[in-house]
Amino acid sequence: MTSRYRQIDPSVLLDAAGQDVQAFLELSATFLDIAPPMFERLQQAIQAGHTSRITLESHSLKGTVALVGAERLAGMLGRVEALSRSTSDVEIPMLWSDLADAYAETIAEVRSSILHFEQSPGSADNRRNG
């Protein structure tokens, strides 16, 4: 991870996009569209104590955040998923504050990476503006 980012590693998504900056930007925007509702569903499941929904939502969100290189958050979600499958699910609400902070930082860093890559020499906007 570069020093610019603490929660994400943009190179993970850039590699997945085949080093295509425009595809990276589109995938990042898609992440920002789909991650918030996923996080909201996880929060609701935790508040309601629905362990099967916690398992599903944490697993889904874990895979999604891994695509942007959010290893720490993916690990936290993996812990929530594992706890939801065990008798230790009472620990999950205690993890919420740290999880919510890591999620918020991840979202902010994805937004920052979009701005950074929009200004990079390979972006379509930069090519048009020459």
PDB file of C-alpha atoms in Angstrom:
ATOM      1  CA  MET A   1       0.000   0.000   0.000  1.00  0.00           C
ATOM      2  CA  THR A   2       1.276   3.476  -0.737  1.00  0.00           C
ATOM      3  CA  SER A   3       1.593   6.010   2.059  1.00  0.00           C
ATOM      4  CA  ARG A   4      -1.344   7.913   0.543  1.00  0.00           C
ATOM      5  CA  TYR A   5      -3.685   5.105   1.562  1.00  0.00           C
ATOM      6  CA  ARG A   6      -4.087   3.323   4.888  1.00  0.00           C
ATOM      7  CA  GLN A   7      -7.177   1.223   4.180  1.00  0.00           C
ATOM      8  CA  ILE A   8      -7.017   0.379   0.479  1.00  0.00           C
ATOM      9  CA  ASP A   9      -4.465  -0.625  -2.124  1.00  0.00           C
ATOM     10  CA  PRO A  10      -5.594   0.808  -5.464  1.00  0.00           C
ATOM     11  CA  SER A  11      -3.139  -1.424  -7.320  1.00  0.00           C
ATOM     12  CA  VAL A  12      -5.371  -4.418  -6.510  1.00  0.00           C
ATOM     13  CA  LEU A  13      -8.294  -2.980  -8.477  1.00  0.00           C
ATOM     14  CA  LEU A  14      -6.010  -1.514 -11.133  1.00  0.00           C
ATOM     15  CA  ASP A  15      -4.517  -4.979 -11.684  1.00  0.00           C
ATOM     16  CA  ALA A  16      -8.003  -6.494 -11.847  1.00  0.00           C
ATOM     17  CA  ALA A  17      -8.858  -3.851 -14.470  1.00  0.00           C
ATOM     18  CA  GLY A  18      -5.850  -4.882 -16.564  1.00  0.00           C
ATOM     19  CA  GLN A  19      -4.069  -1.586 -15.801  1.00  0.00           C
ATOM     20  CA  ASP A  20      -6.860   0.226 -17.672  1.00  0.00           C
ATOM     21  CA  VAL A  21      -7.376   3.473 -15.766  1.00  0.00           C
ATOM     22  CA  GLN A  22     -10.822   4.093 -17.258  1.00  0.00           C
ATOM     23  CA  ALA A  23     -11.985   0.620 -16.210  1.00  0.00           C
ATOM     24  CA  PHE A  24     -10.470   1.248 -12.768  1.00  0.00           C
ATOM     25  CA  LEU A  25     -12.481   4.478 -12.467  1.00  0.00           C
ATOM     26  CA  GLU A  26     -15.700   2.767 -13.551  1.00  0.00           C
ATOM     27  CA  LEU A  27     -15.177  -0.134 -11.142  1.00  0.00           C
ATOM     28  CA  SER A  28     -14.381   2.289  -8.318  1.00  0.00           C
ATOM     29  CA  ALA A  29     -17.596   4.195  -9.014  1.00  0.00           C
ATOM     30  CA  THR A  30     -19.502   0.905  -9.041  1.00  0.00           C
ATOM     31  CA  PHE A  31     -17.953   0.044  -5.677  1.00  0.00           C
ATOM     32  CA  LEU A  32     -19.199   3.363  -4.284  1.00  0.00           C
ATOM     33  CA  ASP A  33     -22.676   2.554  -5.590  1.00  0.00           C
ATOM     34  CA  ILE A  34     -22.935  -0.966  -4.189  1.00  0.00           C
ATOM     35  CA  ALA A  35     -20.919  -0.927  -0.961  1.00  0.00           C
ATOM     36  CA  PRO A  36     -23.102   1.518   1.034  1.00  0.00           C
ATOM     37  CA  PRO A  37     -26.334  -0.515   0.677  1.00  0.00           C
ATOM     38  CA  MET A  38     -24.391  -3.679   1.516  1.00  0.00           C
ATOM     39  CA  PHE A  39     -22.978  -2.033   4.627  1.00  0.00           C
ATOM     40  CA  GLU A  40     -26.435  -0.773   5.593  1.00  0.00           C
ATOM     41  CA  ARG A  41     -27.868  -4.291   5.300  1.00  0.00           C
ATOM     42  CA  LEU A  42     -25.044  -5.632   7.484  1.00  0.00           C
ATOM     43  CA  GLN A  43     -25.699  -2.948  10.089  1.00  0.00           C
ATOM     44  CA  GLN A  44     -29.410  -3.768  10.130  1.00  0.00           C
ATOM     45  CA  ALA A  45     -28.690  -7.486  10.468  1.00  0.00           C
ATOM     46  CA  ILE A  46     -26.329  -6.860  13.382  1.00  0.00           C
ATOM     47  CA  GLN A  47     -28.822  -4.568  15.104  1.00  0.00           C
ATOM     48  CA  ALA A  48     -31.555  -7.170  14.666  1.00  0.00           C
ATOM     49  CA  GLY A  49     -29.286 -10.024  15.746  1.00  0.00           C
ATOM     50  CA  HIS A  50     -30.089 -12.069  12.623  1.00  0.00           C
ATOM     51  CA  THR A  51     -27.053 -14.320  12.456  1.00  0.00           C
ATOM     52  CA  SER A  52     -27.831 -15.869   9.070  1.00  0.00           C
ATOM     53  CA  ARG A  53     -28.180 -12.401   7.526  1.00  0.00           C
ATOM     54  CA  ILE A  54     -24.994 -11.273   9.275  1.00  0.00           C
ATOM     55  CA  THR A  55     -23.192 -14.245   7.735  1.00  0.00           C
ATOM     56  CA  LEU A  56     -24.525 -13.472   4.256  1.00  0.00           C
ATOM     57  CA  GLU A  57     -23.983  -9.711   4.358  1.00  0.00           C
ATOM     58  CA  SER A  58     -20.511  -9.850   5.940  1.00  0.00           C
ATOM     59  CA  HIS A  59     -19.422 -12.470   3.407  1.00  0.00           C
ATOM     60  CA  SER A  60     -20.736 -10.449   0.452  1.00  0.00           C
ATOM     61  CA  LEU A  61     -19.230  -7.181   1.648  1.00  0.00           C
ATOM     62  CA  LYS A  62     -15.921  -8.909   2.437  1.00  0.00           C
ATOM     63  CA  GLY A  63     -15.559  -9.947  -1.191  1.00  0.00           C
ATOM     64  CA  THR A  64     -16.529  -6.512  -2.432  1.00  0.00           C
ATOM     65  CA  VAL A  65     -14.040  -4.601  -0.275  1.00  0.00           C
ATOM     66  CA  ALA A  66     -11.294  -7.070  -1.169  1.00  0.00           C
ATOM     67  CA  LEU A  67     -11.607  -5.904  -4.789  1.00  0.00           C
ATOM     68  CA  VAL A  68     -10.424  -2.418  -3.793  1.00  0.00           C
ATOM     69  CA  GLY A  69      -7.582  -3.838  -1.743  1.00  0.00           C
ATOM     70  CA  ALA A  70      -9.171  -3.132   1.641  1.00  0.00           C
ATOM     71  CA  GLU A  71      -7.412  -6.022   3.366  1.00  0.00           C
ATOM     72  CA  ARG A  72      -7.939  -4.787   6.922  1.00  0.00           C
ATOM     73  CA  LEU A  73     -11.667  -4.271   6.417  1.00  0.00           C
ATOM     74  CA  ALA A  74     -11.976  -7.609   4.608  1.00  0.00           C
ATOM     75  CA  GLY A  75     -10.274  -9.259   7.571  1.00  0.00           C
ATOM     76  CA  MET A  76     -12.642  -7.586  10.016  1.00  0.00           C
ATOM     77  CA  LEU A  77     -15.622  -8.708   7.954  1.00  0.00           C
ATOM     78  CA  GLY A  78     -14.184 -12.215   7.861  1.00  0.00           C
ATOM     79  CA  ARG A  79     -14.067 -12.162  11.658  1.00  0.00           C
ATOM     80  CA  VAL A  80     -17.700 -11.004  11.815  1.00  0.00           C
ATOM     81  CA  GLU A  81     -18.650 -13.761   9.368  1.00  0.00           C
ATOM     82  CA  ALA A  82     -16.830 -16.400  11.437  1.00  0.00           C
ATOM     83  CA  LEU A  83     -18.376 -15.157  14.673  1.00  0.00           C
ATOM     84  CA  SER A  84     -21.840 -15.211  13.110  1.00  0.00           C
ATOM     85  CA  ARG A  85     -21.368 -18.911  12.390  1.00  0.00           C
ATOM     86  CA  SER A  86     -20.316 -19.708  15.946  1.00  0.00           C
ATOM     87  CA  THR A  87     -21.660 -19.332  19.439  1.00  0.00           C
ATOM     88  CA  SER A  88     -19.518 -16.192  19.813  1.00  0.00           C
ATOM     89  CA  ASP A  89     -21.894 -13.989  17.837  1.00  0.00           C
ATOM     90  CA  VAL A  90     -22.439 -11.833  20.938  1.00  0.00           C
ATOM     91  CA  GLU A  91     -19.014 -10.298  20.207  1.00  0.00           C
ATOM     92  CA  ILE A  92     -20.167  -8.873  16.880  1.00  0.00           C
ATOM     93  CA  PRO A  93     -21.829  -5.699  18.220  1.00  0.00           C
ATOM     94  CA  MET A  94     -18.631  -4.934  20.157  1.00  0.00           C
ATOM     95  CA  LEU A  95     -16.700  -4.918  16.868  1.00  0.00           C
ATOM     96  CA  TRP A  96     -19.135  -2.513  15.207  1.00  0.00           C
ATOM     97  CA  SER A  97     -17.375   0.767  16.038  1.00  0.00           C
ATOM     98  CA  ASP A  98     -14.016  -0.333  14.618  1.00  0.00           C
ATOM     99  CA  LEU A  99     -15.730  -1.894  11.616  1.00  0.00           C
ATOM    100  CA  ALA A 100     -17.721   1.270  10.907  1.00  0.00           C
ATOM    101  CA  ASP A 101     -14.576   3.415  11.186  1.00  0.00           C
ATOM    102  CA  ALA A 102     -12.610   1.181   8.803  1.00  0.00           C
ATOM    103  CA  TYR A 103     -15.531   1.173   6.374  1.00  0.00           C
ATOM    104  CA  ALA A 104     -15.820   4.988   6.421  1.00  0.00           C
ATOM    105  CA  GLU A 105     -12.078   5.368   5.845  1.00  0.00           C
ATOM    106  CA  THR A 106     -12.239   2.844   2.999  1.00  0.00           C
ATOM    107  CA  ILE A 107     -15.038   4.763   1.280  1.00  0.00           C
ATOM    108  CA  ALA A 108     -13.114   8.040   1.677  1.00  0.00           C
ATOM    109  CA  GLU A 109      -9.950   6.499   0.263  1.00  0.00           C
ATOM    110  CA  VAL A 110     -11.773   5.026  -2.736  1.00  0.00           C
ATOM    111  CA  ARG A 111     -13.146   8.503  -3.463  1.00  0.00           C
ATOM    112  CA  SER A 112      -9.632   9.911  -3.109  1.00  0.00           C
ATOM    113  CA  SER A 113      -8.219   7.261  -5.443  1.00  0.00           C
ATOM    114  CA  ILE A 114     -10.812   8.185  -8.058  1.00  0.00           C
ATOM    115  CA  LEU A 115      -9.725  11.822  -7.917  1.00  0.00           C
ATOM    116  CA  HIS A 116      -6.077  10.813  -8.085  1.00  0.00           C
ATOM    117  CA  PHE A 117      -6.521   8.509 -11.072  1.00  0.00           C
ATOM    118  CA  GLU A 118      -8.791  10.955 -12.902  1.00  0.00           C
ATOM    119  CA  GLN A 119      -5.807  13.299 -12.896  1.00  0.00           C
ATOM    120  CA  SER A 120      -3.322  10.626 -13.998  1.00  0.00           C
ATOM    121  CA  PRO A 121      -1.903  10.689 -17.536  1.00  0.00           C
ATOM    122  CA  GLY A 122      -3.800   7.525 -18.553  1.00  0.00           C
ATOM    123  CA  SER A 123      -7.295   8.725 -17.748  1.00  0.00           C
ATOM    124  CA  ALA A 124      -9.750   9.484 -20.530  1.00  0.00           C
ATOM    125  CA  ASP A 125     -10.541  12.962 -19.172  1.00  0.00           C
ATOM    126  CA  ASN A 126      -6.893  13.862 -19.134  1.00  0.00           C
ATOM    127  CA  ARG A 127      -6.419  12.608 -22.704  1.00  0.00           C
ATOM    128  CA  ARG A 128      -9.358  14.762 -23.871  1.00  0.00           C
ATOM    129  CA  ASN A 129      -8.066  17.824 -22.070  1.00  0.00           C
ATOM    130  CA  GLY A 130      -4.589  17.135 -23.386  1.00  0.00           C
TER     131      GLY A 130
END
